[in-house]
Amino acid sequence: SWLACPLAMRDAPAAWQIPSGSTSRLAAVVDAGIRFDHPEVAPNLRTAVYDFVSERPGEVLPVCAGGSVSTSGDGDGYDPDPTIPNHFAWDELLECLFPRRIGGHGLHVAGTIGAVGTVGDNHVGVAPVVRIRPVRALGSKGGSDYDIAQALLYAAGLPADDGADGLVQAAEGARIINASLGGPGPPASVLENAVIAATEAGSLIIAAAGNDNVSD
């Protein structure tokens, strides 16, 4: 499975010295989901969104504290709601899920890109004036090449599988697609082709360099 990778250190104060984004710019965040109720991020979120995490019937993952969750996390597969239900991280040693902070990785990435910095303790993104399209592609234990491929296509404004024998397409393609995720090996052809198609459609894809503290 492909897993979420944390963002590297950034020089945001220097970025704020140049234009801090624009409402005419749309950035997509392909990740583990979003929280539409977070006051620092909600003003920049857009509603042309989708959840591309497959639900595999009968397949559940154990929670370290007891119980279990479905592989999709929300139990309903592909749908127009990328809200993250709960955020877990997989413990390789115990072979179970443990909870992380509410909102998780997708919210963190969206906030790094475009938190507005006007509420509460004033978290500010690199581009606080930007539109953000959250697209969910990672479930309770990462995501598949196929699901991530559909998320990238949708983010770029291209037709994608809607999970119900049809297609779904956003009216506008995001010029920037952030995918802070990584996997154990080269992508399958379906994911590679989606990257090519999104790039040819005019999207710049920003992906994680890895999460193993190595430079190659």
Short mmCIF file of C-alpha atoms in Angstrom, two decimals:
data_model
loop_
_atom_site.label_atom_id
_atom_site.label_comp_id
_atom_site.label_asym_id
_atom_site.label_seq_id
_atom_site.Cartn_x
_atom_site.Cartn_y
_atom_site.Cartn_z
CA SER A 1 0.00 0.00 0.00
CA TRP A 2 0.94 3.62 -0.51
CA LEU A 3 1.22 5.52 2.77
CA ALA A 4 1.09 9.16 3.85
CA CYS A 5 4.47 10.87 4.22
CA PRO A 6 5.08 13.95 6.41
CA LEU A 7 6.06 17.21 4.77
CA ALA A 8 9.66 18.39 4.87
CA MET A 9 10.77 21.60 6.59
CA ARG A 10 9.77 24.67 4.65
CA ASP A 11 10.77 28.32 4.56
CA ALA A 12 7.28 29.81 4.78
CA PRO A 13 8.32 33.31 5.97
CA ALA A 14 10.35 33.74 2.79
CA ALA A 15 7.38 32.56 0.72
CA TRP A 16 5.14 35.18 2.33
CA GLN A 17 7.35 37.91 0.88
CA ILE A 18 6.04 37.06 -2.57
CA PRO A 19 2.34 36.84 -3.55
CA SER A 20 0.61 34.58 -1.03
CA GLY A 21 -1.62 32.77 -3.45
CA SER A 22 -4.78 33.77 -5.28
CA THR A 23 -8.43 32.78 -5.27
CA SER A 24 -7.96 32.08 -8.98
CA ARG A 25 -5.52 29.28 -8.13
CA LEU A 26 -6.73 25.78 -7.30
CA ALA A 27 -4.54 23.24 -5.52
CA ALA A 28 -5.67 19.65 -4.93
CA VAL A 29 -4.60 17.63 -1.91
CA VAL A 30 -4.64 13.89 -2.64
CA ASP A 31 -4.35 12.35 0.79
CA ALA A 32 -6.15 10.64 3.68
CA GLY A 33 -9.11 13.00 3.87
CA ILE A 34 -10.05 16.37 5.30
CA ARG A 35 -12.06 18.07 8.04
CA PHE A 36 -14.48 20.65 6.68
CA ASP A 37 -15.09 22.02 10.17
CA HIS A 38 -11.55 23.22 10.88
CA PRO A 39 -11.72 27.04 11.09
CA GLU A 40 -8.20 27.62 9.76
CA VAL A 41 -8.69 25.52 6.62
CA ALA A 42 -12.44 25.53 5.88
CA PRO A 43 -12.51 29.02 4.24
CA ASN A 44 -10.25 27.80 1.43
CA LEU A 45 -11.84 24.39 0.83
CA ARG A 46 -13.92 23.79 -2.28
CA THR A 47 -16.87 21.44 -2.79
CA ALA A 48 -15.82 19.74 -6.05
CA VAL A 49 -14.36 16.88 -4.01
CA TYR A 50 -14.42 13.07 -3.87
CA ASP A 51 -13.47 10.00 -1.85
CA PHE A 52 -11.66 7.36 -3.92
CA VAL A 53 -10.90 4.87 -1.15
CA SER A 54 -12.21 1.39 -2.01
CA GLU A 55 -14.27 -0.55 0.49
CA ARG A 56 -13.30 -4.22 0.50
CA PRO A 57 -16.24 -6.15 1.99
CA GLY A 58 -15.35 -8.39 4.90
CA GLU A 59 -11.81 -7.03 5.20
CA VAL A 60 -11.19 -5.26 8.50
CA LEU A 61 -8.10 -4.13 10.40
CA PRO A 62 -7.58 -4.55 14.16
CA VAL A 63 -7.32 -1.50 16.40
CA CYS A 64 -4.60 -1.78 19.06
CA ALA A 65 -6.97 -0.64 21.82
CA GLY A 66 -9.61 -3.13 20.74
CA GLY A 67 -12.18 -3.47 18.00
CA SER A 68 -11.61 -3.04 14.30
CA VAL A 69 -12.23 -0.69 11.38
CA SER A 70 -12.81 -1.27 7.68
CA THR A 71 -9.99 -0.77 5.22
CA SER A 72 -11.69 2.37 3.90
CA GLY A 73 -12.17 3.78 7.39
CA ASP A 74 -15.64 5.14 6.69
CA GLY A 75 -17.29 1.92 5.52
CA ASP A 76 -18.83 3.23 2.30
CA GLY A 77 -16.20 3.19 -0.46
CA TYR A 78 -16.20 5.70 -3.33
CA ASP A 79 -18.47 8.70 -2.69
CA PRO A 80 -18.51 12.52 -2.90
CA ASP A 81 -17.44 12.99 0.76
CA PRO A 82 -13.66 13.04 1.45
CA THR A 83 -14.14 13.73 5.17
CA ILE A 84 -11.75 11.62 7.21
CA PRO A 85 -13.73 9.56 9.77
CA ASN A 86 -10.78 8.69 12.02
CA HIS A 87 -7.08 8.80 11.44
CA PHE A 88 -4.98 5.75 12.30
CA ALA A 89 -1.39 4.74 11.81
CA TRP A 90 -0.32 1.13 11.30
CA ASP A 91 1.97 -0.34 13.96
CA GLU A 92 4.23 -2.81 12.14
CA LEU A 93 5.39 -4.43 15.40
CA LEU A 94 1.97 -4.97 16.97
CA GLU A 95 0.23 -5.35 13.60
CA CYS A 96 -2.70 -3.13 14.55
CA LEU A 97 -3.88 0.44 14.16
CA PHE A 98 -3.41 3.16 16.74
CA PRO A 99 -5.27 6.50 16.61
CA ARG A 100 -3.60 9.74 15.60
CA ARG A 101 -4.76 13.28 16.14
CA ILE A 102 -8.19 14.17 14.75
CA GLY A 103 -7.94 15.38 11.18
CA GLY A 104 -4.77 13.50 10.44
CA HIS A 105 -2.37 13.84 7.58
CA GLY A 106 -4.73 15.25 4.94
CA LEU A 107 -5.77 18.15 7.14
CA HIS A 108 -2.14 18.78 8.09
CA VAL A 109 -1.09 18.99 4.44
CA ALA A 110 -4.03 21.22 3.50
CA GLY A 111 -3.19 23.52 6.39
CA THR A 112 0.46 23.69 5.40
CA ILE A 113 -0.60 24.76 1.93
CA GLY A 114 -3.40 27.16 2.75
CA ALA A 115 -4.37 27.71 6.40
CA VAL A 116 -5.85 31.22 6.57
CA GLY A 117 -4.16 32.34 9.79
CA THR A 118 -7.03 34.41 11.16
CA VAL A 119 -8.59 32.18 13.81
CA GLY A 120 -7.47 30.91 17.22
CA ASP A 121 -3.72 30.42 17.39
CA ASN A 122 -3.23 31.66 13.83
CA HIS A 123 -1.80 28.73 11.88
CA VAL A 124 -0.77 30.13 8.51
CA GLY A 125 -0.16 28.18 5.33
CA VAL A 126 2.46 28.84 2.68
CA ALA A 127 -0.26 30.28 0.42
CA PRO A 128 -3.10 31.43 2.70
CA VAL A 129 -5.03 32.85 -0.27
CA VAL A 130 -5.63 29.78 -2.41
CA ARG A 131 -8.48 27.39 -3.21
CA ILE A 132 -8.01 23.81 -2.01
CA ARG A 133 -9.68 20.68 -3.41
CA PRO A 134 -9.36 17.77 -0.97
CA VAL A 135 -9.41 14.36 -2.66
CA ARG A 136 -9.31 11.27 -0.45
CA ALA A 137 -7.20 8.33 -1.67
CA LEU A 138 -5.74 6.78 1.49
CA GLY A 139 -7.74 4.60 3.88
CA SER A 140 -6.98 3.03 7.24
CA LYS A 141 -3.79 1.40 6.00
CA GLY A 142 -2.76 3.39 2.96
CA GLY A 143 -4.15 3.18 -0.54
CA SER A 144 -3.95 1.18 -3.76
CA ASP A 145 -2.40 2.22 -7.06
CA TYR A 146 -5.85 2.17 -8.67
CA ASP A 147 -7.51 4.38 -6.04
CA ILE A 148 -4.68 6.91 -6.10
CA ALA A 149 -4.79 6.93 -9.90
CA GLN A 150 -8.49 7.81 -9.89
CA ALA A 151 -7.86 10.54 -7.32
CA LEU A 152 -5.13 12.10 -9.47
CA LEU A 153 -7.34 12.02 -12.57
CA TYR A 154 -10.20 13.67 -10.72
CA ALA A 155 -7.91 16.27 -9.17
CA ALA A 156 -6.67 17.18 -12.65
CA GLY A 157 -10.21 17.62 -13.97
CA LEU A 158 -10.17 14.36 -15.95
CA PRO A 159 -12.81 11.58 -15.94
CA ALA A 160 -12.34 9.10 -13.08
CA ASP A 161 -14.10 5.95 -11.91
CA ASP A 162 -17.01 6.90 -9.63
CA GLY A 163 -17.16 3.47 -8.01
CA ALA A 164 -20.63 2.79 -9.41
CA ASP A 165 -19.91 1.74 -13.00
CA GLY A 166 -19.77 5.34 -14.12
CA LEU A 167 -17.47 8.32 -14.31
CA VAL A 168 -17.08 11.46 -12.23
CA GLN A 169 -15.31 14.60 -13.41
CA ALA A 170 -14.62 17.94 -11.78
CA ALA A 171 -15.46 20.97 -13.89
CA GLU A 172 -12.05 22.51 -13.24
CA GLY A 173 -8.65 20.89 -13.08
CA ALA A 174 -6.24 21.78 -10.30
CA ARG A 175 -3.03 23.28 -11.62
CA ILE A 176 -1.15 21.94 -8.58
CA ILE A 177 -1.73 18.47 -7.11
CA ASN A 178 -0.03 17.63 -3.83
CA ALA A 179 0.41 13.91 -3.11
CA SER A 180 2.43 13.52 0.08
CA LEU A 181 2.52 9.74 -0.09
CA GLY A 182 4.97 7.01 -0.93
CA GLY A 183 5.07 3.28 -1.60
CA PRO A 184 7.43 0.32 -1.39
CA GLY A 185 8.13 -0.02 -5.09
CA PRO A 186 7.50 1.38 -8.57
CA PRO A 187 3.88 2.29 -9.33
CA ALA A 188 1.60 0.05 -11.33
CA SER A 189 0.87 1.08 -14.90
CA VAL A 190 -2.57 2.44 -13.96
CA LEU A 191 -0.97 4.92 -11.57
CA GLU A 192 1.87 5.78 -13.91
CA ASN A 193 -0.62 6.47 -16.72
CA ALA A 194 -2.70 8.68 -14.43
CA VAL A 195 0.36 10.74 -13.55
CA ILE A 196 1.14 11.17 -17.25
CA ALA A 197 -2.46 12.12 -18.08
CA ALA A 198 -2.71 14.63 -15.24
CA THR A 199 0.59 16.20 -16.23
CA GLU A 200 -0.42 16.44 -19.87
CA ALA A 201 -3.69 18.08 -18.73
CA GLY A 202 -1.63 20.89 -17.22
CA SER A 203 -1.27 19.83 -13.58
CA LEU A 204 1.99 19.99 -11.68
CA ILE A 205 2.16 16.99 -9.33
CA ILE A 206 4.14 17.41 -6.12
CA ALA A 207 4.89 14.03 -4.53
CA ALA A 208 6.78 12.91 -1.44
CA ALA A 209 10.41 11.93 -1.96
CA GLY A 210 9.96 9.12 0.57
CA ASN A 211 9.71 8.54 4.29
CA ASP A 212 12.82 6.47 5.03
CA ASN A 213 15.40 9.18 5.75
CA VAL A 214 17.38 8.37 2.61
CA SER A 215 18.25 10.56 -0.35
CA ASP A 216 17.83 8.09 -3.23
#
